[in-house]
């Protein structure tokens, strides 16, 4: 492993050491190979109890998002878009044995919910990456579809993340491991982001841009909101921080992108983040937009990603 940076704690290492064999997903854990069984507890799936290769070996696109309902809607939408609805029947939750996450599969597309925040998505990603590894999936793309607060953008704008940054606007994710801070790079796949942007540009109904996404550990004070149960700063301080974020290229704020980018990058998985903005944080903190409008906003990343998948599968032409 090659040291790449040192930031106020431990040496930071680049764990990227080339692609897995034949485009397979790498796990970076020497202990896994000697385990007689790997049970993915939060998915209620295991290497002894399930034939993971038969169930998931053909997966090419994994789409993840916070809400279980939204990811079910996405799976049903993709099922239609891929012309698979003739097969009939409802798409069932593969993780029905647990209520931690929901998972749906339609053709080569897996749709999984990850809950809110870094700890929740990180648990899901550990198990997802191992699942893709055990299933011997190849050339998989993982995309997070989400909601966010915009900075200087009209509500409803779709932001494809260029770089995921932390609350100090740094492209890194810090994790405490055995009492020490480990820092990982949050590099995302630039070509994939560009391809997604191109799809967004073909959809004329709303604006799609590439911008930096700031990931925070909290929705309220952590995102500079004045309307939480606690608030330790003034309106002026809040606006100054948001202005600084904007100057650093941040165009939206959400709560999962840094760990998502860091884990995918470390395991050689091509990854992207596509989030719609629900409000412009320069104008306020509360989300009071009518439910129907929010639902339409949430479909925007789904439509964009559906277009991308269909192009990749040759079901739609590239312009
Ligand atoms: C966006 O929206 C959620 C908070 O409302 C959080 O999961 C995120 O990243
Ligand atoms: N999600 C967030 O994390 N922040 C917002 O402002 C809106 C959605």
XYZ file of C-alpha atoms and ligand atoms in Angstrom:
336
model
C 0.000 0.000 0.000
C 1.371 3.402 -0.957
C 1.089 6.359 1.444
C -0.551 9.288 -0.360
C -1.255 11.938 2.244
C -0.769 12.686 5.909
C -3.461 14.622 7.707
C -3.253 15.397 11.433
C -3.303 11.775 12.516
C -2.243 8.542 10.928
C -0.564 7.996 7.608
C -3.213 7.860 4.967
C -2.926 5.054 2.540
C -4.218 4.504 -0.912
C -5.712 1.053 -0.748
C -6.332 1.003 -4.454
C -4.123 -1.587 -6.024
C -5.636 -2.137 -9.435
C -8.885 -3.711 -10.562
C -10.023 -7.076 -9.340
C -9.397 -9.994 -11.666
C -11.689 -9.789 -14.734
C -13.540 -6.777 -13.362
C -14.537 -8.535 -10.149
C -15.119 -6.668 -6.909
C -12.183 -6.675 -4.526
C -12.572 -7.065 -0.804
C -9.671 -5.663 1.181
C -9.833 -8.063 4.093
C -7.299 -10.911 4.441
C -9.473 -12.674 7.041
C -12.465 -13.277 4.786
C -10.965 -16.039 2.656
C -10.457 -18.343 5.638
C -13.955 -17.955 7.063
C -16.020 -21.150 6.610
C -19.163 -19.060 6.168
C -19.914 -15.374 5.679
C -23.329 -14.381 6.971
C -24.429 -10.912 5.856
C -26.494 -10.285 8.953
C -28.230 -7.022 7.946
C -29.280 -8.509 4.584
C -30.239 -11.878 6.096
C -28.217 -13.578 3.344
C -25.245 -15.919 3.696
C -22.729 -17.940 1.725
C -23.968 -21.206 3.271
C -27.669 -20.464 3.302
C -27.944 -18.925 -0.183
C -26.415 -19.511 -3.612
C -25.275 -15.915 -3.989
C -23.724 -16.451 -7.421
C -26.991 -17.854 -8.783
C -29.012 -15.090 -7.152
C -26.797 -12.110 -7.984
C -24.077 -13.163 -10.470
C -25.670 -11.207 -13.354
C -25.908 -7.882 -11.459
C -24.300 -4.974 -13.344
C -25.932 -1.929 -11.752
C -26.487 -1.407 -8.047
C -28.605 1.602 -7.167
C -28.771 2.609 -3.536
C -30.843 5.263 -1.767
C -31.964 6.180 1.729
C -35.617 5.217 1.784
C -36.985 1.677 1.432
C -40.131 2.931 -0.317
C -38.171 5.002 -2.796
C -35.924 2.081 -3.687
C -38.961 -0.159 -4.206
C -40.447 2.476 -6.513
C -37.138 2.630 -8.370
C -37.054 -1.165 -8.806
C -40.634 -1.152 -10.141
C -39.788 1.758 -12.447
C -36.671 -0.025 -13.783
C -38.679 -3.225 -14.238
C -41.000 -1.296 -16.591
C -38.190 0.614 -18.274
C -36.318 -2.609 -19.049
C -39.501 -4.108 -20.511
C -39.565 -6.879 -17.914
C -43.115 -6.222 -16.695
C -44.454 -8.879 -19.105
C -43.059 -11.439 -16.641
C -45.843 -10.369 -14.234
C -45.793 -10.573 -10.452
C -44.674 -8.109 -7.855
C -40.992 -7.540 -7.225
C -40.350 -8.900 -3.764
C -37.949 -7.715 -1.078
C -34.945 -10.070 -1.067
C -34.153 -8.900 2.477
C -37.673 -9.576 3.767
C -36.135 -11.568 6.651
C -34.840 -8.320 8.163
C -36.207 -4.786 8.335
C -32.774 -3.115 8.340
C -32.517 -2.722 4.563
C -34.711 -3.540 1.569
C -33.362 -5.074 -1.625
C -35.034 -5.616 -4.998
C -33.661 -7.132 -8.186
C -34.921 -6.615 -11.697
C -32.773 -8.046 -14.492
C -29.198 -6.796 -13.955
C -30.316 -3.986 -11.629
C -30.199 -4.253 -7.852
C -31.990 -1.582 -5.831
C -31.156 -1.309 -2.117
C -32.112 1.085 0.677
C -29.372 2.279 3.020
C -31.109 4.439 5.636
C -29.837 7.838 6.730
C -26.290 8.791 7.542
C -22.756 7.424 7.401
C -23.041 4.538 9.900
C -26.163 3.158 8.226
C -24.853 3.277 4.643
C -21.444 2.008 5.736
C -22.881 -1.198 7.238
C -24.910 -1.742 4.076
C -21.838 -1.160 1.874
C -19.656 -3.643 3.778
C -22.281 -6.303 3.154
C -23.019 -5.195 -0.420
C -19.352 -5.266 -1.447
C -18.926 -8.723 0.082
C -22.137 -9.848 -1.618
C -20.870 -8.685 -5.036
C -17.552 -10.404 -4.305
C -19.109 -13.719 -3.224
C -21.489 -13.608 -6.220
C -18.500 -13.078 -8.559
C -20.202 -10.094 -10.172
C -18.163 -8.341 -12.869
C -17.900 -4.747 -14.065
C -20.450 -3.497 -11.580
C -21.396 0.171 -11.285
C -22.820 1.424 -7.984
C -24.860 4.628 -7.945
C -26.323 6.442 -4.942
C -29.576 8.206 -5.798
C -30.595 10.689 -3.157
C -31.961 13.966 -1.919
C -29.917 16.919 -0.710
C -29.933 20.580 0.182
C -28.707 22.798 -2.658
C -26.318 25.730 -2.318
C -27.124 28.510 -4.776
C -29.272 26.241 -6.957
C -32.973 26.240 -7.752
C -34.825 23.471 -5.881
C -35.218 20.436 -8.123
C -31.743 20.742 -9.672
C -29.956 17.410 -10.050
C -26.331 17.335 -8.868
C -23.967 14.633 -10.076
C -21.150 14.620 -7.531
C -17.735 15.571 -8.889
C -15.982 15.177 -5.549
C -17.467 14.165 -2.212
C -16.039 16.369 0.531
C -16.278 16.497 4.313
C -17.421 19.437 6.452
C -13.992 21.066 5.998
C -14.415 20.731 2.192
C -11.691 18.064 2.048
C -11.987 15.054 -0.326
C -11.560 12.504 2.429
C -13.406 10.238 4.814
C -12.128 9.705 8.339
C -12.912 6.541 10.260
C -11.778 5.609 13.765
C -10.314 2.088 13.719
C -8.796 0.555 16.877
C -8.603 4.013 18.428
C -6.773 5.590 15.488
C -8.051 7.767 12.684
C -7.781 6.235 9.225
C -8.359 8.604 6.325
C -9.505 7.351 2.950
C -9.778 9.156 -0.367
C -13.283 9.942 -1.625
C -12.349 9.835 -5.296
C -15.256 9.073 -7.622
C -15.179 7.875 -11.232
C -14.944 11.048 -13.368
C -15.969 9.317 -16.632
C -19.044 7.850 -14.993
C -20.007 11.276 -13.593
C -19.621 12.778 -17.071
C -21.769 10.044 -18.652
C -24.468 10.675 -16.058
C -24.262 14.421 -16.672
C -24.704 13.804 -20.402
C -27.869 11.797 -19.674
C -29.122 14.609 -17.443
C -28.540 17.129 -20.214
C -30.755 15.107 -22.539
C -33.616 15.569 -20.088
C -34.723 19.119 -20.783
C -37.273 19.422 -17.928
C -34.724 20.346 -15.253
C -31.095 21.342 -14.789
C -28.395 18.739 -14.124
C -24.914 19.853 -13.084
C -21.665 18.406 -11.758
C -20.593 19.876 -8.425
C -18.946 18.966 -5.172
C -21.160 17.335 -2.563
C -20.583 17.959 1.124
C -21.353 15.036 3.424
C -22.209 15.802 7.064
C -22.885 13.728 10.180
C -26.035 15.656 11.045
C -29.011 17.212 9.215
C -29.401 20.211 11.563
C -26.388 21.936 13.142
C -24.048 19.828 11.011
C -25.574 21.326 7.849
C -25.684 24.843 9.318
C -29.427 24.826 10.028
C -30.940 27.313 12.439
C -34.063 25.204 13.067
C -32.830 22.212 15.082
C -33.436 21.543 18.779
C -29.960 22.970 19.370
C -28.234 25.787 17.559
C -24.886 27.240 18.520
C -24.430 29.904 15.806
C -26.024 33.035 14.290
C -27.685 33.480 10.898
C -24.648 35.486 9.765
C -22.272 32.667 10.747
C -24.452 30.153 8.953
C -24.516 32.189 5.742
C -20.754 32.778 5.900
C -20.182 29.000 6.153
C -22.501 28.222 3.247
C -20.749 30.928 1.202
C -17.372 29.342 2.006
C -18.736 25.952 0.967
C -20.004 27.440 -2.297
C -16.589 29.020 -2.947
C -15.042 25.554 -2.418
C -17.259 24.227 -5.231
C -19.875 22.625 -2.971
C -23.288 22.667 -4.657
C -25.227 20.317 -2.392
C -25.210 18.808 1.092
C -26.246 15.307 2.105
C -25.210 12.649 4.602
C -23.629 9.611 2.925
C -21.445 10.535 -0.041
C -17.967 10.524 1.553
C -18.111 7.036 3.046
C -19.879 5.779 -0.082
C -17.119 7.161 -2.322
C -14.321 6.009 0.008
C -15.523 2.423 0.339
C -16.247 2.003 -3.378
C -12.898 3.532 -4.321
C -11.009 1.280 -1.900
C -12.689 -1.812 -3.371
C -12.245 -0.816 -7.039
C -15.939 -0.330 -7.629
C -16.962 2.345 -10.154
C -19.299 4.638 -8.260
C -21.344 7.813 -8.635
C -23.696 9.971 -6.594
C -26.770 11.626 -8.146
C -28.888 13.762 -5.822
C -31.746 16.159 -6.376
C -31.781 19.366 -4.324
C -34.960 19.930 -2.291
C -34.291 23.562 -1.382
C -31.739 26.346 -1.783
C -29.973 26.646 1.563
C -29.223 30.336 0.933
C -33.008 30.862 1.122
C -33.799 28.843 4.255
C -33.633 25.610 6.217
C -37.121 24.133 6.389
C -38.440 21.820 3.688
C -42.051 22.882 3.242
C -42.420 22.047 -0.439
C -45.688 20.153 -1.096
C -45.427 16.360 -0.968
C -46.387 15.923 -4.629
C -43.608 18.287 -5.721
C -41.063 16.444 -3.532
C -42.152 13.124 -5.057
C -41.594 14.520 -8.544
C -38.164 15.846 -7.513
C -37.217 12.407 -6.171
C -38.051 10.817 -9.519
C -35.469 13.015 -11.266
C -32.335 11.067 -10.263
C -34.265 7.854 -10.984
C -35.137 8.949 -14.530
C -31.571 10.046 -15.186
C -30.075 6.786 -13.891
C -32.667 4.758 -15.811
C -31.589 6.518 -19.013
C -27.935 5.744 -18.206
C -28.670 2.055 -17.561
C -30.723 1.705 -20.727
C -27.923 3.272 -22.764
C -25.377 0.960 -21.182
C -27.562 -2.041 -22.018
C -28.034 -0.871 -25.625
C -31.771 -0.246 -25.121
C -31.337 3.468 -25.849
C -29.002 5.140 -28.323
C -26.166 7.432 -27.251
C -26.593 10.898 -28.821
C -30.417 13.151 2.365
O -31.594 13.170 2.985
C -31.496 12.514 4.246
C -31.799 13.489 5.359
O -33.087 14.016 5.214
C -30.111 11.957 4.284
O -30.084 10.550 4.241
C -29.514 12.466 3.061
O -28.271 12.174 2.689
N -31.057 15.950 2.725
C -30.079 16.551 3.439
O -29.176 15.877 3.967
N -30.111 17.882 3.561
C -31.079 18.630 3.020
O -31.072 19.846 3.183
C -32.096 17.985 2.284
C -32.063 16.637 2.161
